[in-house]
Amino acid sequence: MALLVTGTPAAGETPSGLTDAPAYSSRLDRAQPQDEAFVSAGQQCSEAPRDLPIHQFTDHGELGIELDRIERISDGRVDVEQAGRSNRGREIWSARVGTGPKAVLLTSEIHGNEKTGTDAILDLLHWVGTSESPKAKRWRENLTIVAIPKMNPDGAELDRRGNDMSWQEVVARYPQLRGSEPAWNYYTRSLQGDDYSQRPGFDTNRDYNPDLSYVPKAEDFPGSSAETGWYITPESKVVRDVYRGLATEFGEVDTYVDLHHQGACYVMPDDPEEFVTLSISGKFVDDPAGTPGYEKYADDYDLDYSKRLNVAVYNALQGAANNRPLFGNVTLYPQDINLPGTGLGSFALNGSGTVLFEVRGQTQTLGQKYRAVLTRSVYIGLDGMLSAVASGRVEQLDPAAYDAIPPRGPNIGSADARSRSEERVQVLED
């Protein structure tokens, strides 16, 4: 993790000490010799899964140690609790900091091979919990930030997308599902280089439902990507319960942010010679006012607010690009999706402003390569958004600026990798 790791720098990064710098360090904002290799799409790029090193990322044991350290040195500002347990019994922790009236929920590693968000959250918690700067004080006074880093610890320990849970375990917990077909997001085959046949699991990011009190019903299975989920996995239920508790306490959850990764080989739309650093989005569901069965969510749904939040992220990264241009390679994630079974879709329907981060390259395509700069890019975006919410400036941003963010360009990975990716698009789109 950024605060603890020492030793050999990741491939593609220089031994300058910056690979060990925490994500809040402005030292990471200086252009580096390896930046040209990072952005250059002239090099060969493949989405084919590989067994790459990931030891510099934070594992589950290190996460517990680091959260304990942050809580201890924050003098009570950061409160860490066990929010629940994963299907295999691993702790799922939440960390809370700030006493402000606006609740912000951050989650990471819902897919266990998408890891930079966890390290960015840890560094953010450390900074806001210990800093005496006017900005940190403003955050603590105006925001209540609750983070659930590594919310899918079983998948994270296996370094794979899905959790570790069989359909038989689901039926044992929900006998009313006996005889139903398994959920459509149940993995029992090979995916992204991982064989789920012996250790099946679910894409927990399809297990949410905007009805926060929903109980699984046999007639709702197997479902589809365009339908809601069921809260059958312990991991999604933990996040739902934290969200529901915050909504009860504050009246609403002002903002929900989910930190993900995407393919390694997407390029900028106006410059196909440069790779995308990350994509962002605030739109995950069709307008509920015109969607049969979802009209009851229309009064709470606020797409313009989600757009403003994303504009704050985008502006912060464009500002950082003045010193390190690769931070400016930000695009809009595809907008033609309707995913009410995701956390972002379900919580948006419940009135939260929503932000998706899609960082370049999952572990099977980049491993820990460029870990430090990618984690810093997430941190910069979060910093810009949280500052805008804490100060109230987010309300002054123009949602139309969201629509002007450049769309994500094509994936230039090898032809066979692209073909495999297209076959999986309905399953893998975040």
CSV table of C-alpha atoms in Angstrom, one decimal:
chain,number,residue,atom,x,y,z
A,1,MET,CA,0.0,0.0,0.0
A,2,ALA,CA,1.1,3.5,-0.6
A,3,LEU,CA,2.0,4.1,3.1
A,4,LEU,CA,3.8,0.9,3.8
A,5,VAL,CA,5.3,-0.5,0.6
A,6,THR,CA,9.0,-0.4,0.1
A,7,GLY,CA,11.4,-2.2,-2.2
A,8,THR,CA,11.6,-2.7,-6.0
A,9,PRO,CA,9.5,-0.3,-8.0
A,10,ALA,CA,6.8,-1.7,-10.3
A,11,ALA,CA,7.7,-2.3,-13.9
A,12,GLY,CA,7.3,0.9,-15.9
A,13,GLU,CA,8.1,3.2,-13.0
A,14,THR,CA,11.4,4.7,-12.1
A,15,PRO,CA,13.3,4.0,-8.9
A,16,SER,CA,12.9,7.6,-7.8
A,17,GLY,CA,11.1,6.9,-4.5
A,18,LEU,CA,7.8,8.0,-6.0
A,19,THR,CA,6.4,4.5,-6.2
A,20,ASP,CA,6.4,4.6,-2.4
A,21,ALA,CA,4.8,8.0,-2.1
A,22,PRO,CA,1.3,8.2,-0.7
A,23,ALA,CA,-1.4,9.3,-3.1
A,24,TYR,CA,-1.8,12.6,-1.3
A,25,SER,CA,1.8,13.6,-2.1
A,26,SER,CA,2.2,16.4,-4.6
A,27,ARG,CA,5.5,14.9,-5.5
A,28,LEU,CA,3.5,12.6,-7.8
A,29,ASP,CA,2.3,15.6,-9.8
A,30,ARG,CA,5.7,16.1,-11.4
A,31,ALA,CA,6.1,14.7,-14.9
A,32,GLN,CA,8.3,11.6,-15.0
A,33,PRO,CA,10.4,10.0,-17.7
A,34,GLN,CA,8.1,6.9,-17.8
A,35,ASP,CA,5.0,9.0,-18.6
A,36,GLU,CA,5.7,8.9,-22.4
A,37,ALA,CA,5.6,5.1,-22.2
A,38,PHE,CA,2.3,5.2,-20.2
A,39,VAL,CA,0.4,7.3,-22.7
A,40,SER,CA,2.0,6.2,-26.0
A,41,ALA,CA,-0.5,4.0,-27.9
A,42,GLY,CA,2.3,3.3,-30.4
A,43,GLN,CA,3.3,0.4,-28.3
A,44,GLN,CA,1.7,-3.0,-28.5
A,45,CYS,CA,-1.2,-3.4,-26.1
A,46,SER,CA,-3.2,-6.5,-25.3
A,47,GLU,CA,-6.2,-7.3,-23.1
A,48,ALA,CA,-5.2,-11.0,-22.9
A,49,PRO,CA,-5.0,-12.1,-19.3
A,50,ARG,CA,-1.5,-12.6,-17.8
A,51,ASP,CA,-0.2,-13.6,-14.4
A,52,LEU,CA,1.3,-10.3,-13.3
A,53,PRO,CA,2.7,-9.1,-10.0
A,54,ILE,CA,0.3,-7.4,-7.6
A,55,HIS,CA,2.2,-7.5,-4.3
A,56,GLN,CA,2.5,-3.7,-4.0
A,57,PHE,CA,-1.3,-3.4,-3.7
A,58,THR,CA,-2.9,-3.7,-0.2
A,59,ASP,CA,-4.1,-7.2,0.7
A,60,HIS,CA,-6.8,-7.9,3.3
A,61,GLY,CA,-4.4,-8.3,6.2
A,62,GLU,CA,-2.5,-5.1,5.4
A,63,LEU,CA,-5.8,-3.3,5.1
A,64,GLY,CA,-6.8,-4.1,8.6
A,65,ILE,CA,-3.4,-3.1,9.9
A,66,GLU,CA,-3.5,0.2,8.0
A,67,LEU,CA,-7.0,1.1,9.1
A,68,ASP,CA,-6.1,0.4,12.7
A,69,ARG,CA,-3.0,2.7,12.3
A,70,ILE,CA,-5.0,5.5,10.8
A,71,GLU,CA,-7.7,5.3,13.5
A,72,ARG,CA,-5.0,5.4,16.2
A,73,ILE,CA,-3.0,8.4,14.9
A,74,SER,CA,-6.1,10.4,14.0
A,75,ASP,CA,-6.9,11.0,17.7
A,76,GLY,CA,-10.4,9.8,17.3
A,77,ARG,CA,-11.3,11.6,14.0
A,78,VAL,CA,-11.4,8.4,12.0
A,79,ASP,CA,-13.7,5.7,13.4
A,80,VAL,CA,-13.2,2.2,12.0
A,81,GLU,CA,-15.8,-0.5,12.4
A,82,GLN,CA,-16.5,-4.0,11.1
A,83,ALA,CA,-19.5,-3.4,8.9
A,84,GLY,CA,-19.9,-7.2,8.2
A,85,ARG,CA,-18.2,-10.2,6.8
A,86,SER,CA,-17.7,-11.7,3.4
A,87,ASN,CA,-19.0,-15.0,2.3
A,88,ARG,CA,-15.7,-16.6,3.4
A,89,GLY,CA,-15.8,-14.8,6.7
A,90,ARG,CA,-13.3,-12.0,6.0
A,91,GLU,CA,-14.0,-8.7,7.7
A,92,ILE,CA,-15.5,-5.9,5.7
A,93,TRP,CA,-14.5,-2.7,7.3
A,94,SER,CA,-16.0,0.8,7.2
A,95,ALA,CA,-14.1,4.0,8.2
A,96,ARG,CA,-15.9,7.2,9.0
A,97,VAL,CA,-14.4,10.7,9.3
A,98,GLY,CA,-16.1,14.1,9.6
A,99,THR,CA,-19.1,15.4,11.4
A,100,GLY,CA,-20.7,17.4,8.6
A,101,PRO,CA,-24.3,17.3,7.3
A,102,LYS,CA,-23.5,15.8,3.9
A,103,ALA,CA,-22.9,12.1,3.8
A,104,VAL,CA,-20.5,10.7,1.2
A,105,LEU,CA,-20.1,7.0,0.7
A,106,LEU,CA,-17.0,5.6,-1.0
A,107,THR,CA,-16.4,2.0,-2.0
A,108,SER,CA,-13.6,0.1,-3.8
A,109,GLU,CA,-12.7,-3.4,-5.0
A,110,ILE,CA,-16.2,-4.6,-5.6
A,111,HIS,CA,-14.2,-6.4,-8.3
A,112,GLY,CA,-11.2,-8.0,-6.7
A,113,ASN,CA,-8.9,-7.3,-9.6
A,114,GLU,CA,-9.5,-3.6,-9.5
A,115,LYS,CA,-7.2,-2.3,-6.7
A,116,THR,CA,-6.1,1.3,-7.0
A,117,GLY,CA,-9.2,2.6,-5.3
A,118,THR,CA,-8.4,0.9,-2.1
A,119,ASP,CA,-5.0,2.5,-1.8
A,120,ALA,CA,-6.4,5.9,-2.8
A,121,ILE,CA,-9.1,5.6,-0.1
A,122,LEU,CA,-6.5,4.7,2.6
A,123,ASP,CA,-4.4,7.7,1.7
A,124,LEU,CA,-7.4,10.0,1.7
A,125,LEU,CA,-8.5,8.7,5.2
A,126,HIS,CA,-5.0,9.3,6.5
A,127,TRP,CA,-4.8,12.8,5.2
A,128,VAL,CA,-8.3,14.0,6.2
A,129,GLY,CA,-8.0,12.3,9.6
A,130,THR,CA,-4.6,13.8,10.5
A,131,SER,CA,-4.2,17.1,8.6
A,132,GLU,CA,-4.6,20.4,10.3
A,133,SER,CA,-4.9,22.3,7.1
A,134,PRO,CA,-7.9,24.6,6.5
A,135,LYS,CA,-9.1,22.3,3.7
A,136,ALA,CA,-9.1,19.2,5.9
A,137,LYS,CA,-10.9,21.1,8.6
A,138,ARG,CA,-13.5,22.3,6.0
A,139,TRP,CA,-14.1,18.7,4.9
A,140,ARG,CA,-14.5,17.5,8.5
A,141,GLU,CA,-16.9,20.3,9.3
A,142,ASN,CA,-19.1,20.0,6.2
A,143,LEU,CA,-18.9,16.3,5.2
A,144,THR,CA,-19.3,12.9,6.9
A,145,ILE,CA,-17.2,10.6,4.7
A,146,VAL,CA,-17.8,6.8,5.1
A,147,ALA,CA,-15.5,4.5,3.1
A,148,ILE,CA,-15.7,0.8,2.6
A,149,PRO,CA,-12.4,-0.1,1.0
A,150,LYS,CA,-12.1,-3.6,-0.5
A,151,MET,CA,-15.8,-4.5,-0.1
A,152,ASN,CA,-15.2,-7.8,-1.9
A,153,PRO,CA,-12.3,-9.2,0.1
A,154,ASP,CA,-12.7,-12.8,-1.0
A,155,GLY,CA,-12.4,-11.8,-4.7
A,156,ALA,CA,-9.6,-9.5,-3.9
A,157,GLU,CA,-7.6,-12.2,-2.1
A,158,LEU,CA,-8.1,-14.5,-5.2
A,159,ASP,CA,-7.3,-11.5,-7.5
A,160,ARG,CA,-10.4,-12.0,-9.6
A,161,ARG,CA,-13.5,-10.2,-10.5
A,162,GLY,CA,-16.2,-12.3,-8.7
A,163,ASN,CA,-16.7,-13.2,-5.1
A,164,ASP,CA,-16.3,-16.7,-3.7
A,165,MET,CA,-19.7,-18.2,-3.3
A,166,SER,CA,-21.7,-21.0,-4.8
A,167,TRP,CA,-25.4,-21.1,-5.9
A,168,GLN,CA,-25.9,-23.9,-3.4
A,169,GLU,CA,-24.8,-21.5,-0.6
A,170,VAL,CA,-27.3,-19.0,-1.8
A,171,VAL,CA,-30.2,-21.5,-1.8
A,172,ALA,CA,-29.2,-22.6,1.7
A,173,ARG,CA,-29.6,-19.1,2.9
A,174,TYR,CA,-32.7,-18.4,0.9
A,175,PRO,CA,-34.7,-21.7,0.7
A,176,GLN,CA,-37.4,-19.9,-1.2
A,177,LEU,CA,-35.0,-20.0,-4.2
A,178,ARG,CA,-34.9,-23.8,-4.3
A,179,GLY,CA,-35.6,-24.9,-7.9
A,180,SER,CA,-34.8,-21.5,-9.4
A,181,GLU,CA,-32.3,-21.0,-12.1
A,182,PRO,CA,-29.0,-19.5,-10.9
A,183,ALA,CA,-28.6,-15.8,-11.2
A,184,TRP,CA,-27.4,-14.6,-14.6
A,185,ASN,CA,-24.3,-13.0,-13.0
A,186,TYR,CA,-23.1,-16.4,-11.5
A,187,TYR,CA,-19.7,-17.4,-12.8
A,188,THR,CA,-18.8,-21.0,-13.3
A,189,ARG,CA,-16.5,-20.7,-16.3
A,190,SER,CA,-13.3,-19.1,-17.2
A,191,LEU,CA,-13.3,-15.3,-17.2
A,192,GLN,CA,-10.4,-12.8,-17.4
A,193,GLY,CA,-8.0,-15.7,-17.0
A,194,ASP,CA,-9.6,-17.1,-13.9
A,195,ASP,CA,-11.3,-20.5,-13.7
A,196,TYR,CA,-14.5,-20.3,-11.7
A,197,SER,CA,-15.5,-24.0,-12.3
A,198,GLN,CA,-14.1,-25.2,-9.0
A,199,ARG,CA,-14.6,-22.0,-7.0
A,200,PRO,CA,-17.7,-20.2,-8.5
A,201,GLY,CA,-18.8,-16.7,-7.6
A,202,PHE,CA,-21.0,-13.8,-8.4
A,203,ASP,CA,-20.4,-10.4,-9.9
A,204,THR,CA,-21.4,-8.5,-6.7
A,205,ASN,CA,-21.9,-5.4,-8.8
A,206,ARG,CA,-25.0,-6.8,-10.2
A,207,ASP,CA,-26.6,-7.8,-6.9
A,208,TYR,CA,-28.1,-4.4,-5.9
A,209,ASN,CA,-31.7,-3.3,-5.9
A,210,PRO,CA,-33.1,0.2,-5.5
A,211,ASP,CA,-35.7,-1.3,-3.1
A,212,LEU,CA,-33.4,-1.3,-0.1
A,213,SER,CA,-35.7,-3.7,1.8
A,214,TYR,CA,-36.0,-6.2,-1.1
A,215,VAL,CA,-36.1,-9.9,-0.1
A,216,PRO,CA,-35.1,-12.4,-2.8
A,217,LYS,CA,-38.0,-13.9,-4.8
A,218,ALA,CA,-37.8,-17.0,-6.9
A,219,GLU,CA,-39.8,-15.4,-9.8
A,220,ASP,CA,-37.0,-12.7,-10.1
A,221,PHE,CA,-34.4,-15.3,-11.2
A,222,PRO,CA,-32.3,-15.6,-13.3
A,223,GLY,CA,-32.7,-11.9,-14.2
A,224,SER,CA,-30.6,-9.9,-16.6
A,225,SER,CA,-28.2,-7.0,-16.8
A,226,ALA,CA,-31.1,-4.6,-17.5
A,227,GLU,CA,-33.0,-5.7,-14.3
A,228,THR,CA,-32.4,-5.2,-10.6
A,229,GLY,CA,-30.4,-7.5,-8.4
A,230,TRP,CA,-31.4,-9.3,-5.2
A,231,TYR,CA,-28.9,-8.7,-2.3
A,232,ILE,CA,-28.1,-12.4,-2.2
A,233,THR,CA,-24.3,-11.9,-1.6
A,234,PRO,CA,-23.1,-10.8,1.9
A,235,GLU,CA,-20.9,-8.2,0.3
A,236,SER,CA,-23.6,-6.2,-1.4
A,237,LYS,CA,-25.8,-6.5,1.7
A,238,VAL,CA,-23.1,-4.9,3.8
A,239,VAL,CA,-22.9,-1.9,1.5
A,240,ARG,CA,-26.7,-1.7,1.3
A,241,ASP,CA,-26.9,-1.7,5.1
A,242,VAL,CA,-24.3,1.0,5.5
A,243,TYR,CA,-26.1,3.1,2.8
A,244,ARG,CA,-29.4,2.6,4.4
A,245,GLY,CA,-28.1,3.5,7.8
A,246,LEU,CA,-26.6,6.8,6.5
A,247,ALA,CA,-29.9,7.6,4.7
A,248,THR,CA,-31.7,7.1,8.0
A,249,GLU,CA,-29.2,9.3,9.9
A,250,PHE,CA,-28.9,12.1,7.3
A,251,GLY,CA,-32.1,11.9,5.4
A,252,GLU,CA,-30.2,11.1,2.3
A,253,VAL,CA,-26.8,10.0,1.1
A,254,ASP,CA,-25.6,13.1,-0.8
A,255,THR,CA,-22.9,11.3,-2.9
A,256,TYR,CA,-21.9,7.7,-3.7
A,257,VAL,CA,-18.6,7.0,-5.4
A,258,ASP,CA,-17.6,3.5,-6.7
A,259,LEU,CA,-14.0,3.0,-7.7
A,260,HIS,CA,-13.3,0.5,-10.6
A,261,HIS,CA,-10.9,-0.3,-13.4
A,262,GLN,CA,-11.5,-0.9,-17.1
A,263,GLY,CA,-9.5,-2.3,-20.0
A,264,ALA,CA,-5.8,-1.3,-20.5
A,265,CYS,CA,-6.0,-0.4,-24.2
A,266,TYR,CA,-8.6,2.3,-24.7
A,267,VAL,CA,-7.4,5.5,-26.5
A,268,MET,CA,-8.4,9.1,-26.5
A,269,PRO,CA,-11.1,9.9,-29.1
A,270,ASP,CA,-9.2,12.9,-30.5
A,271,ASP,CA,-5.7,11.4,-30.2
A,272,PRO,CA,-5.6,7.6,-30.9
A,273,GLU,CA,-1.9,7.8,-30.2
A,274,GLU,CA,-2.5,8.2,-26.4
A,275,PHE,CA,-4.1,5.9,-23.9
A,276,VAL,CA,-6.9,6.8,-21.6
A,277,THR,CA,-5.8,7.2,-18.0
A,278,LEU,CA,-9.3,6.9,-16.6
A,279,SER,CA,-13.0,7.3,-17.5
A,280,ILE,CA,-15.8,8.7,-15.3
A,281,SER,CA,-19.6,8.7,-15.4
A,282,GLY,CA,-22.7,9.7,-13.5
A,283,LYS,CA,-25.3,8.0,-15.6
A,284,PHE,CA,-26.2,4.4,-15.0
A,285,VAL,CA,-29.9,4.0,-15.4
A,286,ASP,CA,-32.6,5.2,-17.8
A,287,ASP,CA,-34.7,8.2,-16.6
A,288,PRO,CA,-37.1,6.6,-14.1
A,289,ALA,CA,-39.8,9.0,-15.0
A,290,GLY,CA,-40.2,7.3,-18.4
A,291,THR,CA,-39.3,3.8,-17.4
A,292,PRO,CA,-42.2,1.4,-16.5
A,293,GLY,CA,-41.9,0.1,-13.0
A,294,TYR,CA,-39.4,2.8,-11.9
A,295,GLU,CA,-41.6,5.9,-11.8
A,296,LYS,CA,-41.7,5.9,-8.0
A,297,TYR,CA,-38.0,6.8,-8.0
A,298,ALA,CA,-38.4,9.8,-10.4
A,299,ASP,CA,-38.8,12.5,-7.7
A,300,ASP,CA,-35.5,11.6,-6.0
A,301,TYR,CA,-33.4,10.9,-9.1
A,302,ASP,CA,-31.1,13.8,-9.8
A,303,LEU,CA,-28.9,13.3,-12.9
A,304,ASP,CA,-27.8,16.9,-13.0
A,305,TYR,CA,-26.2,16.6,-9.6
A,306,SER,CA,-24.3,13.5,-10.6
A,307,LYS,CA,-23.1,15.4,-13.7
A,308,ARG,CA,-21.9,18.3,-11.5
A,309,LEU,CA,-20.0,15.9,-9.3
A,310,ASN,CA,-18.3,14.4,-12.3
A,311,VAL,CA,-17.4,17.8,-13.7
A,312,ALA,CA,-15.7,18.5,-10.4
A,313,VAL,CA,-13.6,15.3,-10.8
A,314,TYR,CA,-12.8,16.2,-14.4
A,315,ASN,CA,-11.8,19.8,-13.7
A,316,ALA,CA,-9.4,18.6,-10.9
A,317,LEU,CA,-7.7,16.2,-13.2
A,318,GLN,CA,-7.4,18.7,-16.0
A,319,GLY,CA,-5.9,21.2,-13.6
A,320,ALA,CA,-3.3,18.5,-12.5
A,321,ALA,CA,-2.5,17.9,-16.2
A,322,ASN,CA,-0.8,21.4,-16.3
A,323,ASN,CA,2.1,19.8,-14.6
A,324,ARG,CA,1.7,16.1,-15.5
A,325,PRO,CA,-0.2,15.8,-18.8
A,326,LEU,CA,-1.3,12.2,-18.5
A,327,PHE,CA,-3.7,13.3,-15.7
A,328,GLY,CA,-5.7,15.0,-18.5
A,329,ASN,CA,-6.4,11.8,-20.4
A,330,VAL,CA,-9.9,11.5,-18.9
A,331,THR,CA,-13.0,10.4,-20.9
A,332,LEU,CA,-16.6,9.8,-20.3
A,333,TYR,CA,-17.6,6.2,-19.8
A,334,PRO,CA,-20.2,4.9,-22.2
A,335,GLN,CA,-23.6,6.5,-21.5
A,336,ASP,CA,-25.8,4.0,-23.3
A,337,ILE,CA,-26.2,1.7,-20.3
A,338,ASN,CA,-29.1,0.9,-18.0
A,339,LEU,CA,-27.8,-1.0,-15.0
A,340,PRO,CA,-30.3,-0.7,-12.1
A,341,GLY,CA,-28.7,-3.8,-10.5
A,342,THR,CA,-25.4,-2.0,-9.8
A,343,GLY,CA,-24.7,-0.1,-6.6
A,344,LEU,CA,-24.4,3.2,-8.6
A,345,GLY,CA,-27.7,2.6,-10.4
A,346,SER,CA,-29.6,1.6,-7.3
A,347,PHE,CA,-28.3,4.4,-5.1
A,348,ALA,CA,-28.8,7.0,-7.9
A,349,LEU,CA,-32.5,5.9,-8.0
A,350,ASN,CA,-32.6,6.6,-4.2
A,351,GLY,CA,-31.5,10.2,-4.7
A,352,SER,CA,-27.7,10.1,-4.4
A,353,GLY,CA,-25.3,11.9,-6.7
A,354,THR,CA,-23.1,9.2,-8.2
A,355,VAL,CA,-19.6,9.0,-9.6
A,356,LEU,CA,-17.9,6.1,-11.3
A,357,PHE,CA,-14.1,5.9,-11.7
A,358,GLU,CA,-12.8,3.5,-14.3
A,359,VAL,CA,-9.0,3.4,-14.0
A,360,ARG,CA,-6.8,2.0,-16.8
A,361,GLY,CA,-6.0,-1.7,-16.7
A,362,GLN,CA,-7.1,-4.5,-14.4
A,363,THR,CA,-4.5,-6.6,-12.6
A,364,GLN,CA,-4.5,-9.3,-15.4
A,365,THR,CA,-3.5,-6.7,-18.0
A,366,LEU,CA,-1.2,-4.3,-16.1
A,367,GLY,CA,-0.6,-5.9,-12.7
A,368,GLN,CA,0.9,-3.2,-10.5
A,369,LYS,CA,2.5,-1.4,-13.4
A,370,TYR,CA,1.9,2.4,-13.1
A,371,ARG,CA,0.3,1.8,-9.7
A,372,ALA,CA,1.5,5.0,-8.1
A,373,VAL,CA,0.4,7.4,-10.8
A,374,LEU,CA,-3.0,5.6,-11.3
A,375,THR,CA,-3.7,5.7,-7.6
A,376,ARG,CA,-2.7,9.4,-7.6
A,377,SER,CA,-5.2,10.1,-10.5
A,378,VAL,CA,-8.0,8.6,-8.4
A,379,TYR,CA,-6.9,10.7,-5.4
A,380,ILE,CA,-6.9,13.9,-7.4
A,381,GLY,CA,-10.4,13.2,-8.7
A,382,LEU,CA,-11.7,12.4,-5.3
A,383,ASP,CA,-10.0,15.5,-3.8
A,384,GLY,CA,-11.6,17.8,-6.4
A,385,MET,CA,-15.0,16.3,-6.0
A,386,LEU,CA,-15.0,16.3,-2.1
A,387,SER,CA,-13.6,19.9,-2.1
A,388,ALA,CA,-16.5,21.0,-4.4
A,389,VAL,CA,-19.1,19.3,-2.2
A,390,ALA,CA,-17.6,20.6,1.1
A,391,SER,CA,-17.4,24.2,-0.1
A,392,GLY,CA,-20.8,24.2,-2.0
A,393,ARG,CA,-19.0,25.0,-5.2
A,394,VAL,CA,-20.5,21.9,-6.8
A,395,GLU,CA,-23.8,23.6,-7.1
A,396,GLN,CA,-22.3,26.3,-9.3
A,397,LEU,CA,-20.9,23.9,-11.8
A,398,ASP,CA,-22.7,23.5,-15.2
A,399,PRO,CA,-24.1,20.0,-15.8
A,400,ALA,CA,-23.8,20.7,-19.5
A,401,ALA,CA,-20.0,20.6,-19.1
A,402,TYR,CA,-20.4,16.9,-18.3
A,403,ASP,CA,-21.8,16.3,-21.8
A,404,ALA,CA,-18.7,18.0,-23.3
A,405,ILE,CA,-16.3,15.5,-21.6
A,406,PRO,CA,-14.8,13.5,-24.5
A,407,PRO,CA,-16.2,10.0,-25.0
A,408,ARG,CA,-14.0,7.0,-24.5
A,409,GLY,CA,-12.1,6.1,-27.7
A,410,PRO,CA,-11.8,2.5,-29.1
A,411,ASN,CA,-9.9,-0.4,-27.5
A,412,ILE,CA,-6.8,-1.0,-29.7
A,413,GLY,CA,-5.8,-4.3,-28.0
A,414,SER,CA,-4.9,-7.2,-30.2
A,415,ALA,CA,-7.7,-8.5,-32.4
A,416,ASP,CA,-8.3,-11.8,-30.6
A,417,ALA,CA,-8.4,-9.9,-27.2
A,418,ARG,CA,-11.0,-7.5,-28.6
A,419,SER,CA,-13.1,-10.3,-29.9
A,420,ARG,CA,-13.1,-12.0,-26.5
A,421,SER,CA,-13.9,-8.6,-24.9
A,422,GLU,CA,-16.9,-8.0,-27.2
A,423,GLU,CA,-18.3,-11.4,-26.4
A,424,ARG,CA,-18.3,-10.6,-22.7
A,425,VAL,CA,-19.5,-7.0,-22.9
A,426,GLN,CA,-22.9,-7.6,-21.3
A,427,VAL,CA,-21.3,-9.3,-18.4
A,428,LEU,CA,-18.3,-7.0,-17.9
A,429,GLU,CA,-19.5,-3.5,-18.5
A,430,ASP,CA,-19.2,-1.8,-15.1
